[in-house]
Amino acid sequence: MSTAAVLSGANAATAAAASAGPAGPAGSAGSAVSAASATSAAPDNGQIAGAPRIGQSPIGVGRQKPGKDLRELLARIDPARLEATVHKLVSFGTRHTLSSQTDPARGIGAATDWVAAQLQEIAATSGGRMTVERQSFVQPAGPRIPVPTTITNVIATLKGTAATERVYVVTGHLDSRVTDVLNATADAPGADDDASGVAAVLEMARLFATRAFPGTLVFATVAGEEQGLFGSAFMAAQMKAAGVDVQGMFSNDIVGASSAWDGTVPDPHTVRLFVEGVPTSETPAQTAVRQSVGGENDGPSRQLARFAQDVAVNDATDLDIRVVWRRDRYLRGSDHVSFLQQGYPAARFTEPRENFDHEHQDVRVENGVQFGDLAEFCDFRYLARVTRVNAATLWSLAAGPGTPKGFVILTTPPPGFSGVNTTTLNWTRGDDAGLAGYEVVLRETTSPVWTEALAVGDVAAVTLPIAKDNVQFGLRAVDVNGLRSPVAFPNVA
């Protein structure tokens, strides 16, 4: 029996008996849907008769193709403009966090002023939707901050139209460094690390500013990264304290070179995306549940990465995303970690292979080898592709519905029984304009991606004839234009 047939045969009495949610009109947000009658006989394989089998769903989980408007935006991403931005940032000599904040031509202060002016110009094209803030604070003295130091983030916010605000953040870090992390006077061009990320952020802000989206988009250049992620830590903490619902954050850090310049074959059509598994902010109680039911590969950041692959790997971006199941490179970190520490889904884009002759190095020639993070080693057509992947992901997040909230899997069996071979899921219906309904997604526990999608309608609960012991379940919202949200993974109730 097909999935469509299973769902069309929903039994209202069974749905009510499942206690999956408050009773309501069929198809309403308060009603439950049962995918098959509870009286179905169980076949030898342990599945209830008529249940959709993994690999046989008629609604496949495929990649979401970009529409006309998104394609038009992606086509306008300009490698020449990205190159000009990188060269301009390099021209400030050094952007070290401890460098001059008052020199009009050299140092972090001059670079910050220039970035703020660029974003103010961009905001002027937004019809009042975009605002720009210089977020300054004093970082106390510490191992990499010898004296209390003012650190300034520049944040452009494109306000969304959704009734309940949801926010998506993209960052690049403005500061640079050389071999000695405390050397604030030597030239530290920081072309790839991380003028490339800042250039991508400015280019996206320019193109998104003239458009309106349900979701709020935040384009930020953060400082103090090389000294200890200080700018992003402050920004993320401020957002958390204000109750901001950040549903996705991407750090673009070292995204400008397609070649490692070390004899290996260049890879101009791949970007790495680092995402943690077990959430950094997981509590002991959450750990206990995860250890009991699984889910170490289903944290919100992993779902964000799956979403990025679904919406941003296509002919319009011309780039593949190599997802790495690790918070960052070995024993290292970037600004997404600050957001992970606040419990926000976050990930880090970075080029396919780093060259450490060009990273955190004094500019010099040694034994005929050029050291230093120079613009000549950047590939600006590659940087444009990375910017397109970011833009496609952010567009799809902000234009589509928000990630479902209140998603739980019911685990209390009927009196006298130790379990049931059905699965009941409840969630809170979102208030996104144009919300069409929901899809329950499934996969084998050993599969890295969601392989099945069951359209269950505009409801807030569903009972499926599938044993919860054997597969992983998720939920995503779908709008009237076919745009989908990232997947939510259920909590236990």
PDB file of N, CA and C in Angstrom, residues 49 64 86 99 102 151 155 164 181 194 197 201 217 324 328 340 405 462 480 490:
ATOM      1  N   ALA A  49       1.046  -3.598   9.126  1.00  0.00           N
ATOM      2  CA  ALA A  49       0.673  -3.742   7.722  1.00  0.00           C
ATOM      3  C   ALA A  49       0.304  -2.391   7.128  1.00  0.00           C
ATOM      4  N   GLN A  64      15.905  21.028  -2.852  1.00  0.00           N
ATOM      5  CA  GLN A  64      14.962  22.078  -3.215  1.00  0.00           C
ATOM      6  C   GLN A  64      15.592  22.964  -4.276  1.00  0.00           C
ATOM      7  N   VAL A  86      38.146  42.670  -0.487  1.00  0.00           N
ATOM      8  CA  VAL A  86      39.303  42.039   0.147  1.00  0.00           C
ATOM      9  C   VAL A  86      40.528  42.942   0.052  1.00  0.00           C
ATOM     10  N   SER A  99      45.375  46.709  17.524  1.00  0.00           N
ATOM     11  CA  SER A  99      45.951  47.793  16.725  1.00  0.00           C
ATOM     12  C   SER A  99      45.183  49.091  16.953  1.00  0.00           C
ATOM     13  N   THR A 102      42.212  54.676  16.337  1.00  0.00           N
ATOM     14  CA  THR A 102      42.042  56.099  16.017  1.00  0.00           C
ATOM     15  C   THR A 102      42.739  56.514  14.730  1.00  0.00           C
ATOM     16  N   ILE A 151      36.237  46.409  21.831  1.00  0.00           N
ATOM     17  CA  ILE A 151      36.002  45.573  20.649  1.00  0.00           C
ATOM     18  C   ILE A 151      34.662  45.989  20.054  1.00  0.00           C
ATOM     19  N   ILE A 155      26.902  45.410  12.928  1.00  0.00           N
ATOM     20  CA  ILE A 155      25.773  44.498  12.733  1.00  0.00           C
ATOM     21  C   ILE A 155      24.686  45.187  11.911  1.00  0.00           C
ATOM     22  N   THR A 164       5.876  36.206  14.431  1.00  0.00           N
ATOM     23  CA  THR A 164       6.796  35.844  15.498  1.00  0.00           C
ATOM     24  C   THR A 164       8.203  35.881  14.916  1.00  0.00           C
ATOM     25  N   VAL A 181      50.556  36.215  18.227  1.00  0.00           N
ATOM     26  CA  VAL A 181      49.163  36.647  18.370  1.00  0.00           C
ATOM     27  C   VAL A 181      49.040  38.002  19.056  1.00  0.00           C
ATOM     28  N   ASP A 194      40.353  37.098   7.757  1.00  0.00           N
ATOM     29  CA  ASP A 194      39.118  36.631   7.190  1.00  0.00           C
ATOM     30  C   ASP A 194      38.453  37.742   6.383  1.00  0.00           C
ATOM     31  N   GLY A 197      35.659  36.298   4.370  1.00  0.00           N
ATOM     32  CA  GLY A 197      34.359  36.153   5.029  1.00  0.00           C
ATOM     33  C   GLY A 197      33.625  37.464   5.149  1.00  0.00           C
ATOM     34  N   VAL A 201      29.929  38.608   3.524  1.00  0.00           N
ATOM     35  CA  VAL A 201      28.848  39.191   4.326  1.00  0.00           C
ATOM     36  C   VAL A 201      28.375  40.510   3.711  1.00  0.00           C
ATOM     37  N   LEU A 217      17.131  38.772   8.938  1.00  0.00           N
ATOM     38  CA  LEU A 217      18.502  38.413   8.579  1.00  0.00           C
ATOM     39  C   LEU A 217      19.479  39.377   9.236  1.00  0.00           C
ATOM     40  N   VAL A 324      31.220  18.147   7.374  1.00  0.00           N
ATOM     41  CA  VAL A 324      32.139  17.448   8.268  1.00  0.00           C
ATOM     42  C   VAL A 324      31.479  17.368   9.637  1.00  0.00           C
ATOM     43  N   ASP A 328      34.420  21.857  14.634  1.00  0.00           N
ATOM     44  CA  ASP A 328      35.338  22.647  13.812  1.00  0.00           C
ATOM     45  C   ASP A 328      36.535  21.755  13.512  1.00  0.00           C
ATOM     46  N   LEU A 340      26.884  28.386  19.412  1.00  0.00           N
ATOM     47  CA  LEU A 340      26.611  27.053  19.953  1.00  0.00           C
ATOM     48  C   LEU A 340      26.575  27.080  21.472  1.00  0.00           C
ATOM     49  N   LYS A 405       8.196  24.135  16.327  1.00  0.00           N
ATOM     50  CA  LYS A 405       8.425  24.245  17.767  1.00  0.00           C
ATOM     51  C   LYS A 405       7.569  23.206  18.508  1.00  0.00           C
ATOM     52  N   VAL A 462       0.173  13.560  14.770  1.00  0.00           N
ATOM     53  CA  VAL A 462      -0.006  12.448  13.840  1.00  0.00           C
ATOM     54  C   VAL A 462       0.382  11.157  14.543  1.00  0.00           C
ATOM     55  N   VAL A 480       2.930  27.421   1.164  1.00  0.00           N
ATOM     56  CA  VAL A 480       2.127  27.279  -0.044  1.00  0.00           C
ATOM     57  C   VAL A 480       2.971  27.323  -1.311  1.00  0.00           C
ATOM     58  N   PRO A 490      12.477  15.389  17.562  1.00  0.00           N
ATOM     59  CA  PRO A 490      11.542  15.393  18.696  1.00  0.00           C
ATOM     60  C   PRO A 490      12.207  15.264  20.051  1.00  0.00           C
TER      61      PRO A 490
END
